[in-house]
Amino acid sequence: MAKSSGKRFMKLAGMTASIAGKAAKNSLKHLSSDEEKRLQARSELMQDVGVQIAETLGEMKGAVMKVGQIASQYKDVFPPEVATALEKLQKDAPPMPYVQIRTQVERELKASINELFAEFEEVPFAAASIGQVHKATLPSGQKVVVKVQYPDVDENCDSDLKQVRMALKIAGVLNMSRDLQNQLFNEIRQSLHDELDYTKEAHNLRVFGAFHAEDNGLIIPKVIGSHSSKRILTLTEEMGETLTVAATWDNDVKQKIAERLFHFTAGQLFGLYRMHCDPHPGNFAFRTDGSVVAYDFGGIRSYSDSEVQLFRRFAKHAIKGDVTALEQDLIALGIRRNDDTNIPGEFYQQWLAIGLKPLSITPHQDGHFDFSSSQVHHEVIAQMRTSLKYFAQFQPSATTMMLDRTVSGQYWNLVNLGVEIDLSSLTNEYIET
């Protein structure tokens, strides 16, 4: 264990030193360059740094790779060049040899794998950063899936995160106050620790399973407690098709799926004050009757009553187009810096005109929104270019970080589903304006 931790540390420290050298060389080289050249050079440096971080983390299983994946989902925290490179880590990781998986299962459940299971498929059907999932059959004949955490991942978690933070800081990627850095990395650290504790995930599955019990067509696997521990999670097998397959179905089925994804997220936020915050398409499966199966309840964020009321108030003001009230909400959420800079109302109105389109509630919008041909993400990038002079007045917020990740993830799920739908009535269910 100490040997492998030492090797990890050396690999990460080597990456950090290399990035430090590149950053120093870049700033010296462009000391006397004009602003445009400096910006171009910084963009190239960020691209280079992003690729280096992604490649290093990609080779290293476990918490450090998960840190990279989490970082890639917080695009407002990292420069686009770095986020793009880190996104590659979202792809499936190569699996770990079966002999190590079997040892881990037997150590955690304190029995031989042949006693525990009538069948256990040696080849996983899914592999990720901190563990992999195998299909199995219990002695009773029940079909299950077994999520097995890789050995020693949790022990390296904090040192991995420190090293990644140091590398990003040296590269000049974390362009924010130390206090905000601490808040954001504490949020990432907490979410990482939660995902590494499968007993917490088992508890979440039971809570969310009870919450959605009456929601027809929303399916959450049940925990098999006798075959679960801190690093092993055994669940009832609930299968479905991938998002890519669902995208080929008729629009009426896709509408049912979209409605269920909407209720899944909004229902939890406004009804449970807790939310499944990892809407990666691999965490859902879909059935031809429009049912949605949800997996992976490790990344859950809880909110206080005052936070949820603030989110609801913000949404109401956004829908009404009340930009004066909206600006106060943004200050309360920690997104808008509380300073004297005057930001014109048109700035907010332009952003609202883009952001509200998918909900079919912007003026001059006639009914259904076609996600398959959505230009919203392109319009956001174009609007950012024209809004640069006000961007110093805004900052990432630890309160909304997981919510941003969830909303943007669900938007992309609907884009990739290619659904045409009017979401205005669903929006009104949760936000009575």
CSV table of C-alpha atoms in Angstrom, one decimal:
chain,number,residue,atom,x,y,z
A,1,MET,CA,0.0,0.0,0.0
A,2,ALA,CA,2.7,2.5,1.0
A,3,LYS,CA,4.6,1.6,-2.1
A,4,SER,CA,1.6,2.3,-4.4
A,5,SER,CA,0.8,5.6,-2.6
A,6,GLY,CA,4.4,6.6,-3.0
A,7,LYS,CA,4.3,5.9,-6.7
A,8,ARG,CA,1.1,7.8,-7.1
A,9,PHE,CA,2.6,10.8,-5.2
A,10,MET,CA,5.7,10.8,-7.4
A,11,LYS,CA,3.6,10.7,-10.6
A,12,LEU,CA,1.4,13.5,-9.5
A,13,ALA,CA,4.3,15.6,-8.2
A,14,GLY,CA,6.1,15.1,-11.5
A,15,MET,CA,3.0,16.4,-13.3
A,16,THR,CA,2.8,19.4,-11.0
A,17,ALA,CA,6.5,20.2,-11.5
A,18,SER,CA,6.2,19.9,-15.3
A,19,ILE,CA,3.2,22.3,-15.3
A,20,ALA,CA,5.0,24.8,-13.1
A,21,GLY,CA,7.9,24.8,-15.6
A,22,LYS,CA,5.6,25.4,-18.5
A,23,ALA,CA,3.7,28.2,-16.8
A,24,ALA,CA,6.9,30.0,-15.8
A,25,LYS,CA,8.3,29.7,-19.3
A,26,ASN,CA,5.1,31.0,-20.8
A,27,SER,CA,4.9,34.1,-18.6
A,28,LEU,CA,8.6,34.9,-19.2
A,29,LYS,CA,8.3,34.4,-23.0
A,30,HIS,CA,5.3,36.8,-23.3
A,31,LEU,CA,6.4,39.4,-20.7
A,32,SER,CA,6.5,42.1,-23.3
A,33,SER,CA,3.8,40.8,-25.7
A,34,ASP,CA,0.6,42.7,-26.3
A,35,GLU,CA,-2.7,41.6,-24.7
A,36,GLU,CA,-3.9,39.6,-27.7
A,37,LYS,CA,-0.7,37.6,-27.9
A,38,ARG,CA,-0.7,37.0,-24.2
A,39,LEU,CA,-4.3,35.7,-24.3
A,40,GLN,CA,-3.5,33.4,-27.2
A,41,ALA,CA,-0.4,32.1,-25.4
A,42,ARG,CA,-2.5,31.4,-22.3
A,43,SER,CA,-5.1,29.5,-24.2
A,44,GLU,CA,-2.4,27.3,-25.8
A,45,LEU,CA,-0.8,26.8,-22.4
A,46,MET,CA,-4.2,25.8,-20.9
A,47,GLN,CA,-4.8,23.3,-23.7
A,48,ASP,CA,-1.4,21.8,-23.1
A,49,VAL,CA,-1.9,21.7,-19.3
A,50,GLY,CA,-5.4,20.2,-19.8
A,51,VAL,CA,-4.1,17.3,-22.0
A,52,GLN,CA,-1.2,16.6,-19.5
A,53,ILE,CA,-3.6,16.5,-16.5
A,54,ALA,CA,-6.1,14.3,-18.4
A,55,GLU,CA,-3.4,11.9,-19.5
A,56,THR,CA,-1.8,11.6,-16.1
A,57,LEU,CA,-5.1,11.1,-14.3
A,58,GLY,CA,-6.3,8.7,-16.9
A,59,GLU,CA,-3.4,6.4,-16.2
A,60,MET,CA,-4.2,6.4,-12.4
A,61,LYS,CA,-7.3,4.5,-11.3
A,62,GLY,CA,-9.2,5.7,-8.3
A,63,ALA,CA,-9.9,8.9,-6.6
A,64,VAL,CA,-7.5,11.0,-8.7
A,65,MET,CA,-9.3,10.0,-11.9
A,66,LYS,CA,-12.6,10.7,-10.2
A,67,VAL,CA,-11.3,14.2,-9.3
A,68,GLY,CA,-10.6,14.8,-12.9
A,69,GLN,CA,-14.1,13.6,-13.9
A,70,ILE,CA,-15.7,15.9,-11.3
A,71,ALA,CA,-13.5,18.8,-12.4
A,72,SER,CA,-14.7,18.3,-16.0
A,73,GLN,CA,-18.3,18.7,-14.9
A,74,TYR,CA,-17.6,22.1,-13.2
A,75,LYS,CA,-17.0,24.1,-16.4
A,76,ASP,CA,-17.6,27.4,-14.7
A,77,VAL,CA,-14.6,26.7,-12.4
A,78,PHE,CA,-12.0,25.6,-15.0
A,79,PRO,CA,-10.9,27.3,-18.3
A,80,PRO,CA,-12.7,25.6,-21.3
A,81,GLU,CA,-9.4,24.2,-22.6
A,82,VAL,CA,-8.8,22.3,-19.4
A,83,ALA,CA,-12.4,21.2,-19.0
A,84,THR,CA,-12.5,19.8,-22.6
A,85,ALA,CA,-9.3,17.7,-21.9
A,86,LEU,CA,-10.7,16.5,-18.6
A,87,GLU,CA,-14.0,15.4,-20.3
A,88,LYS,CA,-12.1,12.5,-21.9
A,89,LEU,CA,-11.9,11.0,-18.4
A,90,GLN,CA,-15.7,10.6,-18.5
A,91,LYS,CA,-15.3,7.7,-20.9
A,92,ASP,CA,-15.3,4.2,-19.5
A,93,ALA,CA,-12.1,3.2,-17.7
A,94,PRO,CA,-10.4,-0.1,-18.5
A,95,PRO,CA,-11.5,-2.8,-16.1
A,96,MET,CA,-9.5,-4.2,-13.2
A,97,PRO,CA,-8.5,-8.0,-13.4
A,98,TYR,CA,-11.1,-10.3,-12.0
A,99,VAL,CA,-8.7,-11.8,-9.4
A,100,GLN,CA,-8.5,-8.4,-7.6
A,101,ILE,CA,-12.2,-7.9,-7.8
A,102,ARG,CA,-12.9,-11.4,-6.3
A,103,THR,CA,-10.4,-10.7,-3.4
A,104,GLN,CA,-12.1,-7.4,-2.7
A,105,VAL,CA,-15.6,-9.0,-2.6
A,106,GLU,CA,-14.5,-11.8,-0.3
A,107,ARG,CA,-12.6,-9.5,2.0
A,108,GLU,CA,-15.5,-7.1,2.3
A,109,LEU,CA,-18.3,-9.7,2.6
A,110,LYS,CA,-16.3,-12.2,4.6
A,111,ALA,CA,-17.2,-15.3,2.6
A,112,SER,CA,-16.1,-17.0,-0.6
A,113,ILE,CA,-17.6,-15.7,-3.8
A,114,ASN,CA,-19.0,-19.1,-4.6
A,115,GLU,CA,-21.0,-19.2,-1.3
A,116,LEU,CA,-22.2,-15.6,-1.8
A,117,PHE,CA,-23.4,-16.0,-5.4
A,118,ALA,CA,-24.7,-18.9,-7.6
A,119,GLU,CA,-23.1,-17.1,-10.5
A,120,PHE,CA,-20.8,-14.1,-10.8
A,121,GLU,CA,-19.8,-12.8,-14.3
A,122,GLU,CA,-16.0,-12.3,-14.4
A,123,VAL,CA,-16.2,-9.6,-17.1
A,124,PRO,CA,-17.8,-6.4,-15.8
A,125,PHE,CA,-20.5,-4.8,-17.9
A,126,ALA,CA,-19.5,-1.3,-16.7
A,127,ALA,CA,-16.1,0.1,-15.4
A,128,ALA,CA,-15.6,3.6,-14.0
A,129,SER,CA,-13.0,5.5,-12.1
A,130,ILE,CA,-13.6,4.2,-8.6
A,131,GLY,CA,-15.1,0.8,-9.2
A,132,GLN,CA,-16.8,-1.6,-11.7
A,133,VAL,CA,-20.1,-3.4,-12.0
A,134,HIS,CA,-20.6,-7.1,-12.5
A,135,LYS,CA,-23.8,-9.1,-13.1
A,136,ALA,CA,-24.5,-11.9,-10.7
A,137,THR,CA,-27.1,-14.3,-9.4
A,138,LEU,CA,-27.9,-14.9,-5.7
A,139,PRO,CA,-28.3,-18.5,-4.4
A,140,SER,CA,-32.1,-17.8,-4.4
A,141,GLY,CA,-31.9,-17.3,-8.2
A,142,GLN,CA,-32.5,-13.5,-8.0
A,143,LYS,CA,-30.6,-11.6,-10.7
A,144,VAL,CA,-28.5,-8.8,-9.2
A,145,VAL,CA,-25.7,-6.3,-10.1
A,146,VAL,CA,-22.7,-6.0,-7.9
A,147,LYS,CA,-20.7,-2.7,-7.7
A,148,VAL,CA,-17.2,-3.3,-6.5
A,149,GLN,CA,-14.9,-0.5,-5.4
A,150,TYR,CA,-11.3,-0.7,-6.4
A,151,PRO,CA,-8.9,-1.5,-3.5
A,152,ASP,CA,-7.3,1.5,-1.6
A,153,VAL,CA,-9.1,4.2,-3.6
A,154,ASP,CA,-10.5,5.8,-0.4
A,155,GLU,CA,-7.1,5.9,1.3
A,156,ASN,CA,-5.6,8.0,-1.5
A,157,CYS,CA,-8.5,10.3,-1.9
A,158,ASP,CA,-7.4,13.4,0.1
A,159,SER,CA,-3.7,13.4,-1.1
A,160,ASP,CA,-4.9,12.9,-4.7
A,161,LEU,CA,-7.2,15.9,-4.5
A,162,LYS,CA,-4.5,18.1,-2.9
A,163,GLN,CA,-2.1,17.3,-5.7
A,164,VAL,CA,-4.6,18.0,-8.4
A,165,ARG,CA,-5.5,21.3,-6.7
A,166,MET,CA,-1.8,22.3,-6.5
A,167,ALA,CA,-1.3,21.5,-10.2
A,168,LEU,CA,-4.3,23.6,-11.2
A,169,LYS,CA,-3.2,26.4,-9.0
A,170,ILE,CA,0.4,26.5,-10.3
A,171,ALA,CA,-1.0,26.5,-13.9
A,172,GLY,CA,-2.9,29.6,-13.1
A,173,VAL,CA,-6.2,27.8,-13.7
A,174,LEU,CA,-7.9,28.7,-10.4
A,175,ASN,CA,-8.5,32.4,-11.0
A,176,MET,CA,-10.5,33.0,-7.8
A,177,SER,CA,-10.0,34.0,-4.2
A,178,ARG,CA,-8.4,31.4,-1.8
A,179,ASP,CA,-11.7,31.4,0.3
A,180,LEU,CA,-13.7,30.5,-2.8
A,181,GLN,CA,-11.1,27.9,-3.8
A,182,ASN,CA,-11.5,26.3,-0.3
A,183,GLN,CA,-15.3,26.3,-0.6
A,184,LEU,CA,-15.3,24.7,-4.1
A,185,PHE,CA,-12.7,22.1,-3.2
A,186,ASN,CA,-14.5,21.2,0.0
A,187,GLU,CA,-17.6,20.6,-2.0
A,188,ILE,CA,-15.7,18.4,-4.4
A,189,ARG,CA,-14.0,16.6,-1.5
A,190,GLN,CA,-17.3,16.0,0.2
A,191,SER,CA,-18.9,14.7,-2.9
A,192,LEU,CA,-15.9,12.4,-3.5
A,193,HIS,CA,-16.1,11.0,0.1
A,194,ASP,CA,-19.8,10.4,-0.3
A,195,GLU,CA,-19.3,8.5,-3.5
A,196,LEU,CA,-16.6,6.3,-1.9
A,197,ASP,CA,-18.9,5.2,0.9
A,198,TYR,CA,-21.3,2.6,-0.4
A,199,THR,CA,-23.2,2.4,2.9
A,200,LYS,CA,-24.2,6.0,2.3
A,201,GLU,CA,-25.2,5.2,-1.2
A,202,ALA,CA,-27.3,2.3,0.0
A,203,HIS,CA,-29.1,4.7,2.4
A,204,ASN,CA,-29.6,7.2,-0.4
A,205,LEU,CA,-31.1,4.4,-2.6
A,206,ARG,CA,-33.6,3.6,0.1
A,207,VAL,CA,-34.6,7.2,0.7
A,208,PHE,CA,-35.0,8.0,-3.0
A,209,GLY,CA,-36.7,4.7,-3.7
A,210,ALA,CA,-39.3,5.6,-1.0
A,211,PHE,CA,-39.6,9.2,-2.4
A,212,HIS,CA,-40.3,8.0,-5.9
A,213,ALA,CA,-42.3,4.9,-5.0
A,214,GLU,CA,-45.6,6.4,-6.4
A,215,ASP,CA,-43.9,7.9,-9.5
A,216,ASN,CA,-45.1,5.6,-12.2
A,217,GLY,CA,-42.3,4.8,-14.7
A,218,LEU,CA,-39.4,5.9,-12.5
A,219,ILE,CA,-37.5,2.9,-11.3
A,220,ILE,CA,-34.8,2.8,-8.6
A,221,PRO,CA,-33.0,-0.5,-7.9
A,222,LYS,CA,-33.4,-2.0,-4.4
A,223,VAL,CA,-30.4,-2.7,-2.1
A,224,ILE,CA,-29.6,-6.3,-1.1
A,225,GLY,CA,-28.3,-5.5,2.4
A,226,SER,CA,-26.9,-9.0,3.0
A,227,HIS,CA,-24.5,-8.6,0.1
A,228,SER,CA,-23.5,-5.0,0.6
A,229,SER,CA,-20.8,-3.2,2.7
A,230,LYS,CA,-18.8,0.1,2.6
A,231,ARG,CA,-17.0,-1.0,-0.6
A,232,ILE,CA,-19.5,-3.5,-2.1
A,233,LEU,CA,-23.1,-2.6,-3.2
A,234,THR,CA,-25.5,-5.3,-4.5
A,235,LEU,CA,-28.7,-4.2,-6.1
A,236,THR,CA,-31.6,-5.8,-7.9
A,237,GLU,CA,-31.0,-6.0,-11.7
A,238,GLU,CA,-33.0,-3.3,-13.4
A,239,MET,CA,-32.1,-3.1,-17.1
A,240,GLY,CA,-33.0,-0.8,-19.9
A,241,GLU,CA,-31.6,0.6,-23.2
A,242,THR,CA,-29.0,3.4,-23.5
A,243,LEU,CA,-29.8,7.0,-24.3
A,244,THR,CA,-28.4,6.4,-27.9
A,245,VAL,CA,-31.0,3.6,-28.4
A,246,ALA,CA,-33.8,5.6,-26.8
A,247,ALA,CA,-33.0,8.5,-29.3
A,248,THR,CA,-34.3,6.3,-32.1
A,249,TRP,CA,-37.8,5.8,-30.6
A,250,ASP,CA,-41.0,7.7,-31.5
A,251,ASN,CA,-41.4,11.2,-30.1
A,252,ASP,CA,-44.3,10.3,-27.9
A,253,VAL,CA,-42.1,7.7,-26.0
A,254,LYS,CA,-39.3,10.3,-25.9
A,255,GLN,CA,-41.7,12.8,-24.4
A,256,LYS,CA,-42.6,10.4,-21.5
A,257,ILE,CA,-38.8,9.9,-20.9
A,258,ALA,CA,-38.2,13.7,-20.9
A,259,GLU,CA,-41.1,14.3,-18.5
A,260,ARG,CA,-39.7,11.6,-16.1
A,261,LEU,CA,-36.2,13.0,-16.2
A,262,PHE,CA,-37.7,16.5,-15.4
A,263,HIS,CA,-39.7,15.1,-12.5
A,264,PHE,CA,-36.8,13.1,-11.3
A,265,THR,CA,-34.6,16.3,-10.8
A,266,ALA,CA,-37.2,19.0,-10.0
A,267,GLY,CA,-39.2,16.7,-7.8
A,268,GLN,CA,-36.2,15.8,-5.7
A,269,LEU,CA,-35.0,19.4,-5.4
A,270,PHE,CA,-38.4,21.0,-4.5
A,271,GLY,CA,-39.9,18.0,-2.7
A,272,LEU,CA,-37.1,16.1,-1.0
A,273,TYR,CA,-34.5,18.9,-0.6
A,274,ARG,CA,-31.9,16.4,-1.8
A,275,MET,CA,-30.9,15.7,-5.3
A,276,HIS,CA,-29.2,13.1,-7.5
A,277,CYS,CA,-26.4,15.2,-8.9
A,278,ASP,CA,-24.8,13.0,-11.5
A,279,PRO,CA,-27.0,13.0,-14.6
A,280,HIS,CA,-24.4,11.4,-16.8
A,281,PRO,CA,-26.3,9.4,-19.5
A,282,GLY,CA,-24.7,6.2,-18.2
A,283,ASN,CA,-26.6,6.6,-14.9
A,284,PHE,CA,-29.9,6.1,-16.6
A,285,ALA,CA,-31.5,3.3,-18.7
A,286,PHE,CA,-34.7,3.6,-20.7
A,287,ARG,CA,-37.5,1.2,-21.7
A,288,THR,CA,-39.8,1.3,-24.7
A,289,ASP,CA,-42.9,2.2,-22.5
A,290,GLY,CA,-41.1,5.5,-21.6
A,291,SER,CA,-39.9,4.2,-18.2
A,292,VAL,CA,-36.6,5.5,-16.8
A,293,VAL,CA,-34.3,3.5,-14.5
A,294,ALA,CA,-31.9,5.6,-12.4
A,295,TYR,CA,-28.5,4.3,-11.1
A,296,ASP,CA,-25.6,5.7,-9.0
A,297,PHE,CA,-26.9,7.4,-5.9
A,298,GLY,CA,-23.4,8.2,-4.6
A,299,GLY,CA,-23.3,11.9,-5.6
A,300,ILE,CA,-26.2,13.3,-3.6
A,301,ARG,CA,-26.5,16.9,-2.5
A,302,SER,CA,-28.8,18.1,0.3
A,303,TYR,CA,-30.1,21.6,0.5
A,304,SER,CA,-31.6,23.7,3.4
A,305,ASP,CA,-35.1,25.1,3.3
A,306,SER,CA,-33.8,28.6,2.7
A,307,GLU,CA,-31.6,27.5,-0.2
A,308,VAL,CA,-34.5,25.7,-1.9
A,309,GLN,CA,-36.8,28.8,-1.4
A,310,LEU,CA,-34.0,31.0,-2.9
A,311,PHE,CA,-33.7,28.7,-5.9
A,312,ARG,CA,-37.5,28.9,-6.4
A,313,ARG,CA,-37.5,32.7,-6.0
A,314,PHE,CA,-34.7,33.0,-8.5
A,315,ALA,CA,-36.6,30.8,-11.0
A,316,LYS,CA,-39.8,32.9,-10.5
A,317,HIS,CA,-38.0,36.1,-11.1
A,318,ALA,CA,-36.3,34.7,-14.2
A,319,ILE,CA,-39.6,33.6,-15.7
A,320,LYS,CA,-41.2,36.9,-14.9
A,321,GLY,CA,-38.1,38.8,-16.3
A,322,ASP,CA,-37.8,40.8,-13.1
A,323,VAL,CA,-34.1,41.6,-13.5
A,324,THR,CA,-33.8,43.9,-10.5
A,325,ALA,CA,-35.0,41.1,-8.2
A,326,LEU,CA,-33.0,38.5,-10.1
A,327,GLU,CA,-29.8,40.5,-9.4
A,328,GLN,CA,-30.5,40.4,-5.7
A,329,ASP,CA,-31.1,36.6,-5.9
A,330,LEU,CA,-27.7,36.2,-7.7
A,331,ILE,CA,-26.0,38.2,-4.9
A,332,ALA,CA,-27.7,36.0,-2.2
A,333,LEU,CA,-26.6,32.9,-4.1
A,334,GLY,CA,-23.0,34.1,-4.1
A,335,ILE,CA,-22.8,34.2,-8.0
A,336,ARG,CA,-23.0,38.0,-8.4
A,337,ARG,CA,-20.2,39.8,-6.5
A,338,ASN,CA,-21.8,42.4,-4.1
A,339,ASP,CA,-20.1,45.5,-5.5
A,340,ASP,CA,-21.2,48.9,-6.9
A,341,THR,CA,-20.7,48.0,-10.6
A,342,ASN,CA,-23.8,48.8,-12.5
A,343,ILE,CA,-24.9,46.0,-14.9
A,344,PRO,CA,-27.6,47.0,-17.3
A,345,GLY,CA,-30.9,45.2,-17.3
A,346,GLU,CA,-30.4,44.2,-20.9
A,347,PHE,CA,-27.5,42.1,-19.9
A,348,TYR,CA,-29.7,39.9,-17.8
A,349,GLN,CA,-32.6,40.0,-20.3
A,350,GLN,CA,-30.3,38.7,-23.1
A,351,TRP,CA,-29.2,35.8,-20.9
A,352,LEU,CA,-32.8,35.0,-19.9
A,353,ALA,CA,-34.0,35.0,-23.5
A,354,ILE,CA,-31.4,32.2,-24.2
A,355,GLY,CA,-31.6,30.2,-20.9
A,356,LEU,CA,-35.4,29.9,-20.7
A,357,LYS,CA,-35.9,28.7,-24.3
A,358,PRO,CA,-35.7,24.9,-23.4
A,359,LEU,CA,-38.6,25.4,-21.0
A,360,SER,CA,-40.9,26.8,-23.8
A,361,ILE,CA,-41.6,29.9,-21.7
A,362,THR,CA,-39.9,32.7,-23.4
A,363,PRO,CA,-42.0,35.4,-25.1
A,364,HIS,CA,-42.6,34.8,-28.9
A,365,GLN,CA,-42.1,31.1,-28.4
A,366,ASP,CA,-44.8,28.9,-29.8
A,367,GLY,CA,-45.3,25.7,-27.8
A,368,HIS,CA,-42.8,22.8,-28.3
A,369,PHE,CA,-39.0,23.2,-28.1
A,370,ASP,CA,-37.1,20.9,-30.4
A,371,PHE,CA,-34.1,19.7,-28.4
A,372,SER,CA,-32.7,17.8,-31.4
A,373,SER,CA,-31.9,21.1,-33.1
A,374,SER,CA,-31.3,23.2,-30.0
A,375,GLN,CA,-28.8,26.0,-30.5
A,376,VAL,CA,-29.0,27.1,-26.9
A,377,HIS,CA,-25.4,25.9,-26.0
A,378,HIS,CA,-24.0,27.7,-29.1
A,379,GLU,CA,-26.0,30.9,-28.2
A,380,VAL,CA,-24.5,30.8,-24.7
A,381,ILE,CA,-21.0,30.7,-26.0
A,382,ALA,CA,-21.7,33.6,-28.5
A,383,GLN,CA,-23.4,35.6,-25.6
A,384,MET,CA,-20.3,35.0,-23.4
A,385,ARG,CA,-18.1,36.7,-26.0
A,386,THR,CA,-20.2,39.8,-26.0
A,387,SER,CA,-20.6,39.8,-22.1
A,388,LEU,CA,-16.9,39.6,-21.2
A,389,LYS,CA,-16.7,43.1,-19.8
A,390,TYR,CA,-19.1,42.1,-17.0
A,391,PHE,CA,-17.7,38.7,-16.2
A,392,ALA,CA,-15.4,40.0,-13.4
A,393,GLN,CA,-18.7,40.7,-11.4
A,394,PHE,CA,-19.6,37.0,-11.3
A,395,GLN,CA,-18.0,34.0,-9.7
A,396,PRO,CA,-18.7,30.2,-9.2
A,397,SER,CA,-20.8,29.5,-6.2
A,398,ALA,CA,-20.5,26.5,-3.9
A,399,THR,CA,-24.2,26.6,-3.3
A,400,THR,CA,-25.2,26.2,-7.0
A,401,MET,CA,-22.2,24.2,-8.3
A,402,MET,CA,-23.9,20.8,-8.0
A,403,LEU,CA,-27.2,22.2,-9.2
A,404,ASP,CA,-25.6,23.8,-12.3
A,405,ARG,CA,-23.9,20.4,-13.1
A,406,THR,CA,-27.3,18.7,-12.8
A,407,VAL,CA,-29.4,21.1,-14.9
A,408,SER,CA,-26.8,21.3,-17.7
A,409,GLY,CA,-26.4,17.5,-17.6
A,410,GLN,CA,-30.2,17.0,-18.0
A,411,TYR,CA,-30.3,19.6,-20.8
A,412,TRP,CA,-27.7,17.5,-22.7
A,413,ASN,CA,-29.6,14.3,-22.0
A,414,LEU,CA,-32.7,15.9,-23.7
A,415,VAL,CA,-30.6,17.2,-26.6
A,416,ASN,CA,-29.1,13.7,-27.1
A,417,LEU,CA,-32.5,12.1,-26.7
A,418,GLY,CA,-33.6,14.5,-29.6
A,419,VAL,CA,-37.1,15.1,-28.0
A,420,GLU,CA,-39.6,17.7,-29.1
A,421,ILE,CA,-41.6,18.8,-26.1
A,422,ASP,CA,-43.4,21.7,-24.3
A,423,LEU,CA,-42.0,21.8,-20.7
A,424,SER,CA,-43.9,24.9,-19.7
A,425,SER,CA,-46.7,23.1,-17.8
A,426,LEU,CA,-44.1,20.9,-15.9
A,427,THR,CA,-42.2,24.0,-15.0
A,428,ASN,CA,-45.4,25.7,-13.7
A,429,GLU,CA,-46.0,22.6,-11.5
A,430,TYR,CA,-42.8,23.4,-9.5
A,431,ILE,CA,-42.6,27.2,-10.0
A,432,GLU,CA,-46.0,28.9,-9.5
A,433,THR,CA,-45.4,32.3,-11.0
